[in-house]
Amino acid sequence: WPALLAPRILILPTPRERARALLYPNPLFETKILGEEIKRRARPGDRLHVYGSEGALFSYSGLRPATKHTLSYALTLFPKGRADYEEELASLRANAPRFVVWSTQPLSVMISSNLGMEYRRALLGFVLREYRLVGRMSVSGAAATQAPETPRFEPLPPKFRPDFDEDNQLFLFERAL
């Protein structure tokens, strides 16, 4: 099938370039590197919350989810009602995880309703009050004909203000103790 759907991928020189050509904008490589960075920083008993659909971060970091949701789609794309996201926020406040990853990948954080937007605003307010931004991964959109750079975790200075409307970012926050 890949040869029929995207024949040019067969001539790309490395498996990494072929994977990026087939799967972009899925942040496969960035998620692995970010998960390893979280694992490096983590202590026993730490937990993680992911705003997005990068569930592989739990495997790569070795951390358990902070709430029952490992993907945000249930609260942004298909919310049943306000009570669902209020329960999620209450759970996060009661047992705040050490780490939060905030994705700005367009397909990772699809929002289909006003309730989804309310949840995003409320969660973002919680994160900005209780956490400090420590770094990010930029998801490369390099054309498949170009060799994409090896992604790197980018530590950010304390006064850095992230643009949450800029696509293709994975921001790492750590609880401000």
PDB file of N, CA and C in Angstrom, residues 19-63:
ATOM      1  N   ALA A  19       9.579   7.220   7.622  1.00  0.00           N
ATOM      2  CA  ALA A  19       8.549   7.283   8.670  1.00  0.00           C
ATOM      3  C   ALA A  19       7.971   8.693   8.751  1.00  0.00           C
ATOM      4  N   ARG A  20       8.823   9.697   8.710  1.00  0.00           N
ATOM      5  CA  ARG A  20       8.337  11.084   8.785  1.00  0.00           C
ATOM      6  C   ARG A  20       7.453  11.396   7.576  1.00  0.00           C
ATOM      7  N   ALA A  21       7.852  10.958   6.396  1.00  0.00           N
ATOM      8  CA  ALA A  21       7.058  11.226   5.196  1.00  0.00           C
ATOM      9  C   ALA A  21       5.676  10.565   5.284  1.00  0.00           C
ATOM     10  N   LEU A  22       5.626   9.377   5.843  1.00  0.00           N
ATOM     11  CA  LEU A  22       4.351   8.665   5.966  1.00  0.00           C
ATOM     12  C   LEU A  22       3.478   9.182   7.094  1.00  0.00           C
ATOM     13  N   LEU A  23       4.083   9.546   8.207  1.00  0.00           N
ATOM     14  CA  LEU A  23       3.315   9.781   9.423  1.00  0.00           C
ATOM     15  C   LEU A  23       3.239  11.225   9.892  1.00  0.00           C
ATOM     16  N   TYR A  24       3.983  12.163   9.279  1.00  0.00           N
ATOM     17  CA  TYR A  24       3.885  13.553   9.697  1.00  0.00           C
ATOM     18  C   TYR A  24       2.437  13.991   9.573  1.00  0.00           C
ATOM     19  N   PRO A  25       1.862  14.670  10.550  1.00  0.00           N
ATOM     20  CA  PRO A  25       2.482  15.410  11.623  1.00  0.00           C
ATOM     21  C   PRO A  25       2.559  14.677  12.958  1.00  0.00           C
ATOM     22  N   ASN A  26       2.418  13.371  12.971  1.00  0.00           N
ATOM     23  CA  ASN A  26       2.541  12.628  14.228  1.00  0.00           C
ATOM     24  C   ASN A  26       3.964  12.791  14.758  1.00  0.00           C
ATOM     25  N   PRO A  27       4.119  13.274  16.000  1.00  0.00           N
ATOM     26  CA  PRO A  27       5.456  13.562  16.534  1.00  0.00           C
ATOM     27  C   PRO A  27       6.147  12.325  17.114  1.00  0.00           C
ATOM     28  N   LEU A  28       6.342  11.303  16.292  1.00  0.00           N
ATOM     29  CA  LEU A  28       6.910  10.048  16.782  1.00  0.00           C
ATOM     30  C   LEU A  28       8.280  10.232  17.418  1.00  0.00           C
ATOM     31  N   PHE A  29       9.175  10.885  16.722  1.00  0.00           N
ATOM     32  CA  PHE A  29      10.545  11.010  17.219  1.00  0.00           C
ATOM     33  C   PHE A  29      10.612  11.989  18.388  1.00  0.00           C
ATOM     34  N   GLU A  30       9.847  13.071  18.287  1.00  0.00           N
ATOM     35  CA  GLU A  30       9.839  14.070  19.346  1.00  0.00           C
ATOM     36  C   GLU A  30       9.252  13.497  20.639  1.00  0.00           C
ATOM     37  N   THR A  31       8.217  12.682  20.509  1.00  0.00           N
ATOM     38  CA  THR A  31       7.599  12.077  21.688  1.00  0.00           C
ATOM     39  C   THR A  31       8.588  11.166  22.410  1.00  0.00           C
ATOM     40  N   LYS A  32       9.344  10.405  21.665  1.00  0.00           N
ATOM     41  CA  LYS A  32      10.325   9.511  22.289  1.00  0.00           C
ATOM     42  C   LYS A  32      11.385  10.326  23.045  1.00  0.00           C
ATOM     43  N   ILE A  33      11.907  11.366  22.417  1.00  0.00           N
ATOM     44  CA  ILE A  33      12.944  12.181  23.055  1.00  0.00           C
ATOM     45  C   ILE A  33      12.379  12.919  24.266  1.00  0.00           C
ATOM     46  N   LEU A  34      11.173  13.457  24.151  1.00  0.00           N
ATOM     47  CA  LEU A  34      10.565  14.155  25.280  1.00  0.00           C
ATOM     48  C   LEU A  34      10.283  13.185  26.427  1.00  0.00           C
ATOM     49  N   GLY A  35       9.792  12.002  26.104  1.00  0.00           N
ATOM     50  CA  GLY A  35       9.568  10.989  27.138  1.00  0.00           C
ATOM     51  C   GLY A  35      10.844  10.624  27.865  1.00  0.00           C
ATOM     52  N   GLU A  36      11.929  10.506  27.141  1.00  0.00           N
ATOM     53  CA  GLU A  36      13.227  10.206  27.767  1.00  0.00           C
ATOM     54  C   GLU A  36      13.691  11.359  28.658  1.00  0.00           C
ATOM     55  N   GLU A  37      13.413  12.597  28.250  1.00  0.00           N
ATOM     56  CA  GLU A  37      13.767  13.765  29.073  1.00  0.00           C
ATOM     57  C   GLU A  37      12.953  13.764  30.371  1.00  0.00           C
ATOM     58  N   ILE A  38      11.678  13.456  30.266  1.00  0.00           N
ATOM     59  CA  ILE A  38      10.833  13.386  31.469  1.00  0.00           C
ATOM     60  C   ILE A  38      11.346  12.285  32.387  1.00  0.00           C
ATOM     61  N   LYS A  39      11.685  11.143  31.818  1.00  0.00           N
ATOM     62  CA  LYS A  39      12.205  10.024  32.612  1.00  0.00           C
ATOM     63  C   LYS A  39      13.493  10.425  33.344  1.00  0.00           C
ATOM     64  N   ARG A  40      14.343  11.179  32.666  1.00  0.00           N
ATOM     65  CA  ARG A  40      15.596  11.640  33.267  1.00  0.00           C
ATOM     66  C   ARG A  40      15.330  12.530  34.483  1.00  0.00           C
ATOM     67  N   ARG A  41      14.277  13.338  34.431  1.00  0.00           N
ATOM     68  CA  ARG A  41      13.951  14.274  35.498  1.00  0.00           C
ATOM     69  C   ARG A  41      13.099  13.653  36.607  1.00  0.00           C
ATOM     70  N   ALA A  42      12.438  12.552  36.304  1.00  0.00           N
ATOM     71  CA  ALA A  42      11.424  11.983  37.204  1.00  0.00           C
ATOM     72  C   ALA A  42      12.018  11.303  38.425  1.00  0.00           C
ATOM     73  N   ARG A  43      11.194  11.260  39.458  1.00  0.00           N
ATOM     74  CA  ARG A  43      11.503  10.533  40.689  1.00  0.00           C
ATOM     75  C   ARG A  43      10.415   9.481  40.891  1.00  0.00           C
ATOM     76  N   PRO A  44      10.685   8.474  41.703  1.00  0.00           N
ATOM     77  CA  PRO A  44       9.661   7.451  41.956  1.00  0.00           C
ATOM     78  C   PRO A  44       8.360   8.089  42.454  1.00  0.00           C
ATOM     79  N   GLY A  45       7.261   7.632  41.908  1.00  0.00           N
ATOM     80  CA  GLY A  45       5.953   8.124  42.314  1.00  0.00           C
ATOM     81  C   GLY A  45       5.449   9.321  41.524  1.00  0.00           C
ATOM     82  N   ASP A  46       6.298   9.927  40.690  1.00  0.00           N
ATOM     83  CA  ASP A  46       5.852  11.050  39.874  1.00  0.00           C
ATOM     84  C   ASP A  46       4.800  10.582  38.878  1.00  0.00           C
ATOM     85  N   ARG A  47       3.951  11.520  38.495  1.00  0.00           N
ATOM     86  CA  ARG A  47       2.923  11.254  37.490  1.00  0.00           C
ATOM     87  C   ARG A  47       2.985  12.314  36.406  1.00  0.00           C
ATOM     88  N   LEU A  48       2.278  12.020  35.321  1.00  0.00           N
ATOM     89  CA  LEU A  48       2.303  12.862  34.130  1.00  0.00           C
ATOM     90  C   LEU A  48       0.883  13.112  33.652  1.00  0.00           C
ATOM     91  N   HIS A  49       0.631  14.327  33.177  1.00  0.00           N
ATOM     92  CA  HIS A  49      -0.631  14.632  32.498  1.00  0.00           C
ATOM     93  C   HIS A  49      -0.286  15.152  31.117  1.00  0.00           C
ATOM     94  N   VAL A  50      -1.008  14.685  30.106  1.00  0.00           N
ATOM     95  CA  VAL A  50      -0.762  15.099  28.726  1.00  0.00           C
ATOM     96  C   VAL A  50      -2.021  15.750  28.179  1.00  0.00           C
ATOM     97  N   TYR A  51      -1.890  17.013  27.766  1.00  0.00           N
ATOM     98  CA  TYR A  51      -2.959  17.667  27.028  1.00  0.00           C
ATOM     99  C   TYR A  51      -2.627  17.455  25.559  1.00  0.00           C
ATOM    100  N   GLY A  52      -3.287  16.503  24.953  1.00  0.00           N
ATOM    101  CA  GLY A  52      -3.024  16.111  23.577  1.00  0.00           C
ATOM    102  C   GLY A  52      -3.288  14.625  23.426  1.00  0.00           C
ATOM    103  N   SER A  53      -2.740  14.052  22.378  1.00  0.00           N
ATOM    104  CA  SER A  53      -2.940  12.624  22.133  1.00  0.00           C
ATOM    105  C   SER A  53      -1.613  11.871  22.047  1.00  0.00           C
ATOM    106  N   GLU A  54      -0.596  12.378  22.717  1.00  0.00           N
ATOM    107  CA  GLU A  54       0.728  11.750  22.698  1.00  0.00           C
ATOM    108  C   GLU A  54       0.836  10.743  23.847  1.00  0.00           C
ATOM    109  N   GLY A  55      -0.004   9.734  23.822  1.00  0.00           N
ATOM    110  CA  GLY A  55      -0.040   8.730  24.878  1.00  0.00           C
ATOM    111  C   GLY A  55       1.247   7.940  25.019  1.00  0.00           C
ATOM    112  N   ALA A  56       2.062   7.896  23.986  1.00  0.00           N
ATOM    113  CA  ALA A  56       3.333   7.173  24.073  1.00  0.00           C
ATOM    114  C   ALA A  56       4.256   7.791  25.120  1.00  0.00           C
ATOM    115  N   LEU A  57       3.997   9.039  25.509  1.00  0.00           N
ATOM    116  CA  LEU A  57       4.827   9.671  26.539  1.00  0.00           C
ATOM    117  C   LEU A  57       4.793   8.897  27.850  1.00  0.00           C
ATOM    118  N   PHE A  58       3.688   8.248  28.146  1.00  0.00           N
ATOM    119  CA  PHE A  58       3.612   7.463  29.381  1.00  0.00           C
ATOM    120  C   PHE A  58       4.576   6.279  29.318  1.00  0.00           C
ATOM    121  N   SER A  59       4.643   5.635  28.181  1.00  0.00           N
ATOM    122  CA  SER A  59       5.572   4.508  28.022  1.00  0.00           C
ATOM    123  C   SER A  59       7.016   4.970  28.043  1.00  0.00           C
ATOM    124  N   TYR A  60       7.325   6.008  27.271  1.00  0.00           N
ATOM    125  CA  TYR A  60       8.711   6.471  27.192  1.00  0.00           C
ATOM    126  C   TYR A  60       9.212   7.064  28.509  1.00  0.00           C
ATOM    127  N   SER A  61       8.325   7.713  29.262  1.00  0.00           N
ATOM    128  CA  SER A  61       8.755   8.324  30.522  1.00  0.00           C
ATOM    129  C   SER A  61       8.722   7.336  31.684  1.00  0.00           C
ATOM    130  N   GLY A  62       7.942   6.272  31.545  1.00  0.00           N
ATOM    131  CA  GLY A  62       7.778   5.319  32.641  1.00  0.00           C
ATOM    132  C   GLY A  62       6.848   5.821  33.734  1.00  0.00           C
ATOM    133  N   LEU A  63       6.127   6.933  33.469  1.00  0.00           N
ATOM    134  CA  LEU A  63       5.235   7.502  34.475  1.00  0.00           C
ATOM    135  C   LEU A  63       3.783   7.107  34.216  1.00  0.00           C
TER     136      LEU A  63
END
